């Protein structure tokens, strides 16, 4: 128990961490290119924020939250997603009064009490963007283009971008009535949650994860057929801008987001072949959310992608992203009494921006050379009796085994030049 991470969580070990850093860098660069700036919000928030901001009829809120009471009896929740947190920060800092749109991106762990499986964890990581303050369909297209830009930069080519419009509260009302009528004869076959929620919230049945619910309402009318002219026009424009910019997508009228504050554009990216959890990201417009969370009437749009799933997709596509490893210089003190000058040299190398290592136990020269090999050191610097007495160092190039003797005072500069040719 003590020696195992909690179910649904895992360690990112240093080798793996490099892949994460590489991916995070790519994403960050793309987001900044598109004018999005990083926001970091707390890992936990007041539970009520998610009840309102995600919706208390959703699985996330009703079943999957890590909620706890703190010592002052407040109900707090580890964030299950990032949008509500950004909305809260936007309202708290009155940023809706400044330059609009406000464009943010975030990275970070999210927590959901989900059933762990490949690509699904209880602590997982998302990258997300949110843009507040513009209803323009150009912004919808921009957000989707950023998502596509990120995928292109990772090297992933095989993915499907699904696009739909979920309308606005006005056009959704007439659809709601029709959908309820359609569901009534099939209600017995719905899951227990949907049996209860379909009367009030029939759209939630459409995005219920239970396969039996989807099966029992197969052939249902689609929201798309009920869009009002304004919503149709918005959708047509988004599609048009995407086409003009050579972004491929497929219209998918089964793609729904069952909450009232989701409006117009909805999209999802799937990677075929990464298993049951094929969605790597999704998002959409939420023009009613800021108001629902206690802020002004301010439109918004965003998306979130699962970092684990992108890494999984990259692995399966045979793409092995990794930061180029720093070149390492290993300093060998041939004897315990040379430890102190060796430490000094390591410090000088590090001060010059060169990654340097040594063995503080001054084991045998052979053991230290093995250590250097294991670390994949580019150069080894030897400090023995001759070197100390003569005021020089011996530098061995580990790839071609050439050796150089250089005065101690010139050592750092020489090593720097040598590394450039390694
Ligand atoms: P959502 O906030 O549910 O729309 O999720 C956005 C993205 O986060 C999904 O497309 C997944 O890539 C990822 N994701 C959601 N839940 C999990 C989870 N439990 N484990 C890993 N990734 C997840």
Coordinates of C-alpha atoms and ligand atoms in Angstrom, one line a residue:
X1 CA 0.0 0.0 0.0
X2 CA 2.6 2.5 1.2
X3 CA 4.9 1.7 -1.8
X4 CA 2.3 2.1 -4.5
X5 CA 0.9 5.3 -5.9
X6 CA -2.9 5.6 -5.3
X7 CA -5.1 3.9 -7.9
X8 CA -5.4 6.0 -11.1
X9 CA -2.3 8.0 -10.4
X10 CA 1.3 7.4 -11.5
X11 CA 4.8 8.8 -11.4
X12 CA 6.4 10.5 -14.3
X13 CA 10.0 9.3 -14.1
X14 CA 12.8 11.5 -15.4
X15 CA 13.1 9.8 -18.8
X16 CA 9.4 10.2 -19.3
X17 CA 9.5 13.7 -18.0
X18 CA 11.6 14.8 -20.9
X19 CA 8.8 13.8 -23.3
X20 CA 6.4 15.9 -21.2
X21 CA 8.7 18.9 -21.2
X22 CA 9.1 18.6 -25.0
X23 CA 5.4 18.4 -25.5
X24 CA 4.7 21.3 -23.1
X25 CA 7.2 23.5 -24.9
X26 CA 5.7 22.8 -28.3
X27 CA 2.2 23.6 -27.0
X28 CA 3.3 26.7 -25.1
X29 CA 5.1 28.1 -28.2
X30 CA 2.0 27.5 -30.4
X31 CA -0.3 29.1 -27.8
X32 CA 1.9 32.2 -27.4
X33 CA 2.1 32.5 -31.2
X34 CA -1.7 32.7 -31.2
X35 CA -1.7 35.4 -28.5
X36 CA -2.7 33.3 -25.5
X37 CA -1.0 33.9 -22.2
X38 CA -0.5 31.5 -19.4
X39 CA -2.7 31.5 -16.3
X40 CA -2.1 29.3 -13.2
X41 CA -5.0 28.8 -10.9
X42 CA -5.2 26.9 -7.6
X43 CA -5.5 23.1 -7.7
X44 CA -8.6 23.3 -5.4
X45 CA -11.6 25.6 -5.5
X46 CA -14.9 26.0 -3.7
X47 CA -17.0 23.0 -4.6
X48 CA -19.9 25.2 -5.6
X49 CA -17.8 26.6 -8.5
X50 CA -17.8 23.3 -10.2
X51 CA -21.5 22.6 -9.3
X52 CA -22.4 25.7 -11.1
X53 CA -19.6 25.9 -13.7
X54 CA -19.6 22.3 -14.8
X55 CA -23.2 21.5 -13.9
X56 CA -24.4 19.4 -11.0
X57 CA -26.3 17.0 -13.4
X58 CA -23.0 16.0 -15.1
X59 CA -21.2 12.8 -14.3
X60 CA -18.1 14.9 -13.4
X61 CA -19.9 16.7 -10.6
X62 CA -22.3 14.1 -9.5
X63 CA -19.9 11.1 -9.4
X64 CA -16.3 12.0 -10.1
X65 CA -15.2 14.9 -7.9
X66 CA -12.6 14.7 -5.1
X67 CA -14.4 16.8 -2.6
X68 CA -13.3 17.3 1.0
X69 CA -14.1 19.5 3.9
X70 CA -11.2 21.6 5.3
X71 CA -10.6 22.3 9.0
X72 CA -12.9 25.4 8.8
X73 CA -15.7 23.2 7.4
X74 CA -15.5 24.6 3.9
X75 CA -16.3 22.2 1.0
X76 CA -13.4 22.2 -1.4
X77 CA -12.8 20.2 -4.5
X78 CA -9.7 19.2 -6.4
X79 CA -10.3 20.7 -9.8
X80 CA -11.8 18.2 -12.3
X81 CA -11.3 20.6 -15.2
X82 CA -9.9 24.1 -15.9
X83 CA -12.6 26.2 -17.5
X84 CA -14.6 27.0 -14.4
X85 CA -11.3 27.9 -12.6
X86 CA -10.5 30.4 -15.4
X87 CA -14.0 31.8 -15.3
X88 CA -13.7 32.3 -11.6
X89 CA -10.3 34.1 -12.0
X90 CA -11.7 36.3 -14.8
X91 CA -14.6 37.4 -12.5
X92 CA -12.5 37.8 -9.4
X93 CA -10.0 40.1 -11.1
X94 CA -12.6 42.0 -13.1
X95 CA -10.6 41.3 -16.2
X96 CA -13.7 41.5 -18.3
X97 CA -13.4 45.3 -18.0
X98 CA -10.0 45.4 -19.7
X99 CA -8.8 44.5 -23.2
X100 CA -11.1 41.9 -24.8
X101 CA -10.9 39.1 -25.8
X102 CA -8.9 37.9 -22.8
X103 CA -6.9 34.9 -24.1
X104 CA -5.5 32.4 -21.7
X105 CA -3.9 29.0 -21.7
X106 CA -3.1 26.6 -18.8
X107 CA -1.5 23.3 -18.0
X108 CA -2.0 21.2 -15.0
X109 CA -3.3 18.2 -13.2
X110 CA -7.0 17.5 -13.0
X111 CA -8.7 15.1 -10.7
X112 CA -11.7 12.8 -11.5
X113 CA -12.8 9.7 -9.7
X114 CA -13.1 7.8 -13.0
X115 CA -12.6 4.1 -13.6
X116 CA -8.9 3.9 -14.5
X117 CA -7.9 2.2 -17.7
X118 CA -5.5 2.8 -20.6
X119 CA -5.7 6.6 -21.2
X120 CA -7.9 7.3 -18.3
X121 CA -6.6 8.2 -14.9
X122 CA -7.8 9.8 -11.6
X123 CA -5.1 12.4 -11.8
X124 CA -4.4 13.4 -15.4
X125 CA -3.1 16.5 -17.1
X126 CA -4.7 18.9 -19.4
X127 CA -3.6 21.7 -21.6
X128 CA -6.4 24.1 -22.2
X129 CA -7.2 27.5 -23.7
X130 CA -10.0 29.9 -23.0
X131 CA -10.9 33.2 -24.8
X132 CA -13.5 35.5 -23.2
X133 CA -15.3 38.5 -24.6
X134 CA -16.0 37.9 -28.3
X135 CA -18.8 36.2 -30.1
X136 CA -17.0 36.4 -33.5
X137 CA -17.0 33.1 -35.4
X138 CA -13.4 34.1 -36.4
X139 CA -12.5 33.4 -32.8
X140 CA -14.1 30.0 -32.9
X141 CA -12.0 29.3 -36.0
X142 CA -8.9 30.7 -34.3
X143 CA -9.3 28.4 -31.3
X144 CA -9.7 25.4 -33.5
X145 CA -6.8 26.4 -35.7
X146 CA -4.6 26.6 -32.6
X147 CA -5.6 23.0 -31.7
X148 CA -4.7 21.9 -35.2
X149 CA -1.4 23.8 -35.1
X150 CA -0.5 22.1 -31.9
X151 CA -1.2 18.7 -33.4
X152 CA 0.8 19.5 -36.5
X153 CA 3.8 20.6 -34.3
X154 CA 3.7 17.3 -32.4
X155 CA 3.9 15.4 -35.7
X156 CA 0.5 13.7 -35.3
X157 CA -1.2 13.4 -38.7
X158 CA -3.9 10.8 -38.2
X159 CA -6.8 12.4 -36.4
X160 CA -10.4 13.3 -36.9
X161 CA -11.8 16.7 -36.1
X162 CA -15.5 16.6 -35.4
X163 CA -17.5 19.8 -35.5
X164 CA -21.1 20.6 -34.6
X165 CA -23.3 23.4 -33.4
X166 CA -25.3 23.0 -30.3
X167 CA -27.3 26.1 -30.9
X168 CA -28.4 28.6 -28.3
X169 CA -30.9 28.3 -25.4
X170 CA -33.7 29.6 -27.8
X171 CA -33.4 27.1 -30.5
X172 CA -32.6 24.4 -28.0
X173 CA -36.0 24.8 -26.2
X174 CA -38.0 23.5 -29.2
X175 CA -35.6 20.7 -29.7
X176 CA -35.9 19.7 -26.0
X177 CA -39.6 19.1 -26.3
X178 CA -39.1 16.9 -29.4
X179 CA -36.3 14.9 -27.8
X180 CA -38.4 14.2 -24.7
X181 CA -41.2 13.0 -26.9
X182 CA -38.8 10.7 -28.7
X183 CA -37.2 9.3 -25.5
X184 CA -40.5 8.6 -23.6
X185 CA -41.2 5.2 -25.4
X186 CA -37.6 4.1 -24.8
X187 CA -37.2 5.3 -21.2
X188 CA -37.2 1.9 -19.7
X189 CA -34.0 1.0 -21.4
X190 CA -32.1 4.0 -20.2
X191 CA -29.5 3.9 -17.4
X192 CA -30.7 4.8 -14.0
X193 CA -29.3 8.3 -14.2
X194 CA -30.9 9.0 -17.6
X195 CA -34.2 7.7 -16.4
X196 CA -34.3 10.5 -13.9
X197 CA -32.6 13.3 -15.9
X198 CA -34.3 13.0 -19.3
X199 CA -37.4 14.9 -18.3
X200 CA -35.4 18.0 -17.1
X201 CA -32.3 17.6 -19.2
X202 CA -32.9 15.3 -22.2
X203 CA -29.7 16.5 -23.8
X204 CA -27.7 14.9 -21.1
X205 CA -29.0 11.5 -22.4
X206 CA -27.3 12.3 -25.7
X207 CA -23.8 12.6 -24.1
X208 CA -24.3 9.9 -21.5
X209 CA -21.3 7.5 -21.6
X210 CA -23.5 4.3 -21.1
X211 CA -23.7 2.4 -24.4
X212 CA -27.2 1.1 -23.6
X213 CA -28.5 4.7 -23.5
X214 CA -27.0 5.5 -26.9
X215 CA -28.4 2.3 -28.3
X216 CA -31.9 2.9 -27.0
X217 CA -32.3 6.3 -28.5
X218 CA -30.6 5.5 -31.8
X219 CA -32.3 7.5 -34.6
X220 CA -33.3 10.4 -32.3
X221 CA -33.9 13.8 -33.9
X222 CA -30.7 15.9 -33.9
X223 CA -30.3 19.4 -32.4
X224 CA -28.7 20.5 -35.6
X225 CA -32.1 20.2 -37.4
X226 CA -33.5 22.7 -34.9
X227 CA -31.0 25.5 -35.1
X228 CA -32.3 29.0 -35.4
X229 CA -31.2 31.1 -38.4
X230 CA -28.6 33.0 -36.3
X231 CA -27.0 29.8 -35.0
X232 CA -27.0 28.4 -38.5
X233 CA -25.2 31.5 -39.8
X234 CA -22.6 31.3 -37.0
X235 CA -21.9 27.7 -37.8
X236 CA -21.7 28.3 -41.5
X237 CA -19.2 31.1 -40.9
X238 CA -17.0 29.0 -38.7
X239 CA -17.0 26.2 -41.3
X240 CA -16.2 28.7 -44.0
X241 CA -13.2 30.2 -42.1
X242 CA -11.8 26.7 -41.4
X243 CA -12.2 25.7 -45.0
X244 CA -10.6 28.9 -46.2
X245 CA -7.6 28.0 -44.0
X246 CA -7.4 24.4 -45.2
X247 CA -8.5 22.9 -41.9
X248 CA -10.2 19.5 -42.5
X249 CA -13.1 18.6 -40.2
X250 CA -16.2 16.5 -40.3
X251 CA -19.7 17.7 -39.4
X252 CA -20.9 15.4 -36.6
X253 CA -24.4 16.1 -35.5
X254 CA -24.1 13.5 -32.7
X255 CA -21.5 15.7 -31.0
X256 CA -23.4 17.4 -28.1
X257 CA -22.6 19.1 -24.9
X258 CA -25.6 18.7 -22.7
X259 CA -25.5 21.9 -20.6
X260 CA -27.4 25.0 -21.2
X261 CA -24.5 27.4 -21.1
X262 CA -22.7 25.6 -24.0
X263 CA -23.7 27.4 -27.2
X264 CA -23.0 27.2 -30.9
X265 CA -19.7 25.6 -31.8
X266 CA -18.7 22.3 -30.3
X267 CA -15.7 20.2 -31.4
X268 CA -13.7 17.1 -30.5
X269 CA -10.5 15.5 -31.8
X270 CA -10.3 11.8 -31.9
X271 CA -7.3 9.6 -32.8
X272 CA -8.3 6.3 -34.3
X273 CA -6.5 3.3 -32.8
X274 CA -5.5 4.6 -29.4
X275 CA -8.1 2.5 -27.7
X276 CA -11.5 3.1 -26.2
X277 CA -10.4 6.5 -25.0
X278 CA -9.9 8.0 -28.4
X279 CA -10.8 11.6 -27.6
X280 CA -7.7 13.6 -27.1
X281 CA -9.3 17.0 -26.8
X282 CA -12.5 18.8 -27.1
X283 CA -14.1 22.2 -26.5
X284 CA -16.6 24.7 -27.7
X285 CA -18.4 27.9 -27.1
X286 CA -20.0 28.7 -23.7
X287 CA -21.6 32.0 -24.0
X288 CA -23.7 31.5 -20.8
X289 CA -21.0 30.2 -18.5
X290 CA -19.5 33.4 -17.1
X291 CA -22.9 34.7 -16.2
X292 CA -23.9 31.3 -14.7
X293 CA -20.8 31.6 -12.4
X294 CA -21.8 35.0 -11.1
X295 CA -20.1 37.2 -13.7
X296 CA -21.4 39.6 -16.4
X297 CA -22.9 38.4 -19.7
X298 CA -19.6 37.6 -21.4
X299 CA -19.2 35.0 -24.2
X300 CA -16.4 32.5 -24.1
X301 CA -14.9 29.7 -26.0
X302 CA -12.1 27.2 -25.3
X303 CA -10.9 23.6 -25.4
X304 CA -8.9 21.2 -23.3
X305 CA -6.7 18.3 -24.4
X306 CA -5.4 15.4 -22.4
X307 CA -1.6 15.3 -22.2
X308 CA -1.5 11.6 -21.4
X309 CA -3.5 10.8 -24.5
X310 CA -1.4 12.9 -26.8
X311 CA 1.7 11.2 -25.5
X312 CA 0.0 7.8 -26.0
X313 CA -1.0 8.7 -29.5
X314 CA 2.6 9.9 -30.3
X315 CA 4.0 6.6 -29.0
X316 CA 1.6 4.6 -31.1
X317 CA 2.4 6.7 -34.2
X318 CA 6.1 5.9 -33.5
X319 CA 6.9 9.5 -32.8
X320 CA 9.4 9.8 -30.0
X321 CA 9.5 13.4 -28.9
X322 CA 12.2 14.2 -26.5
X323 CA 14.3 17.2 -25.5
X324 CA 17.8 17.0 -26.7
X325 CA 19.7 15.9 -23.6
X326 CA 22.3 18.3 -22.3
X327 CA 25.9 17.3 -22.9
X328 CA 27.5 16.2 -19.7
X329 CA 31.0 16.6 -18.5
X330 CA 32.2 14.2 -15.9
X331 CA 35.0 15.2 -13.6
X332 CA 37.0 12.4 -12.1
X333 CA 39.0 13.0 -8.9
X334 CA 41.6 10.2 -9.0
X335 CA 42.0 10.3 -5.3
X336 CA 40.1 11.6 -2.3
X337 CA 42.5 14.5 -1.7
X338 CA 41.6 15.9 -5.2
X339 CA 37.9 16.0 -4.4
X340 CA 38.1 19.7 -3.4
X341 CA 39.7 21.0 -6.7
X342 CA 37.3 18.7 -8.6
X343 CA 34.3 20.2 -6.9
X344 CA 35.7 23.7 -7.7
X345 CA 36.0 22.7 -11.4
X346 CA 32.5 21.3 -11.5
X347 CA 31.2 24.6 -10.0
X348 CA 33.1 26.6 -12.6
X349 CA 31.7 24.5 -15.4
X350 CA 28.2 24.8 -14.1
X351 CA 28.7 28.6 -13.8
X352 CA 29.6 28.6 -17.5
X353 CA 26.3 26.8 -18.3
X354 CA 27.9 23.4 -18.8
X355 CA 26.2 20.4 -17.2
X356 CA 28.8 18.8 -15.0
X357 CA 28.8 15.8 -12.7
X358 CA 31.3 14.0 -10.4
X359 CA 31.5 11.2 -7.9
X360 CA 31.8 12.6 -4.4
X361 CA 33.1 9.3 -3.1
X362 CA 36.2 9.3 -5.3
X363 CA 35.8 5.6 -6.1
X364 CA 38.4 3.9 -8.3
X365 CA 39.1 5.6 -11.7
X366 CA 37.6 2.5 -13.4
X367 CA 34.3 2.8 -11.4
X368 CA 34.1 6.5 -12.2
X369 CA 34.7 5.9 -15.9
X370 CA 31.8 3.4 -15.8
X371 CA 29.7 6.0 -14.1
X372 CA 30.5 8.6 -16.7
X373 CA 29.6 6.1 -19.5
X374 CA 26.3 5.3 -17.9
X375 CA 25.5 9.1 -17.7
X376 CA 26.4 9.2 -21.4
X377 CA 29.0 11.9 -20.7
X378 CA 30.5 13.6 -23.7
X379 CA 33.8 14.5 -22.0
X380 CA 35.6 13.2 -18.9
X381 CA 38.0 15.5 -17.1
X382 CA 40.7 13.7 -15.1
X383 CA 42.3 15.2 -12.0
X384 CA 45.2 13.1 -10.7
X385 CA 48.6 13.7 -9.1
X386 CA 50.3 14.8 -12.4
X387 CA 47.5 17.2 -13.2
X388 CA 47.3 18.8 -9.7
X389 CA 51.1 19.2 -9.5
X390 CA 51.4 20.4 -13.1
X391 CA 48.4 22.8 -12.8
X392 CA 46.6 21.2 -15.8
X393 CA 43.7 18.8 -16.5
X394 CA 43.4 15.8 -18.9
X395 CA 40.3 15.9 -21.0
X396 CA 39.1 12.7 -22.7
X397 CA 36.6 12.9 -25.5
X398 CA 34.4 9.9 -24.9
X399 CA 33.3 9.4 -28.5
X400 CA 36.7 9.3 -30.2
X401 CA 38.8 8.7 -27.0
X402 CA 41.2 11.5 -27.9
X403 CA 42.9 13.1 -24.9
X404 CA 44.0 16.8 -24.4
X405 CA 46.0 18.4 -21.7
X406 CA 45.1 21.9 -20.9
X407 CA 46.1 24.4 -18.2
X408 CA 43.6 24.6 -15.4
X409 CA 42.9 28.3 -16.1
X410 CA 41.9 27.6 -19.7
X411 CA 40.0 24.4 -19.0
X412 CA 36.5 25.7 -19.0
X413 CA 36.9 27.6 -22.2
X414 CA 38.6 24.7 -23.9
X415 CA 35.8 22.3 -22.7
X416 CA 33.2 24.7 -24.1
X417 CA 34.9 24.7 -27.5
X418 CA 35.4 20.9 -27.5
X419 CA 31.7 20.3 -26.6
X420 CA 30.6 22.3 -29.6
X421 CA 32.3 19.7 -31.9
X422 CA 31.1 16.6 -30.0
Ligands
LIG1 P1 -13.2 16.9 -21.0 O1 -12.9 18.0 -20.0 O2 -13.9 15.8 -20.3 O3 -13.8 17.4 -22.3 O4 -11.8 16.3 -21.4 C1 -10.9 16.9 -22.3 C2 -9.8 16.0 -22.6 O5 -9.1 15.6 -21.4 C3 -10.3 14.6 -23.1 O6 -10.5 14.7 -24.5 C4 -9.2 13.7 -22.7 O7 -8.1 13.8 -23.7 C5 -8.7 14.2 -21.4 N1 -9.3 13.5 -20.3 C6 -10.5 13.7 -19.7 N2 -10.7 12.8 -18.7 C7 -9.5 12.1 -18.6 C8 -9.1 11.1 -17.7 N3 -9.8 10.6 -16.7 N4 -7.8 10.6 -17.9 C9 -7.0 11.1 -18.9 N5 -7.4 12.0 -19.7 C10 -8.6 12.5 -19.6

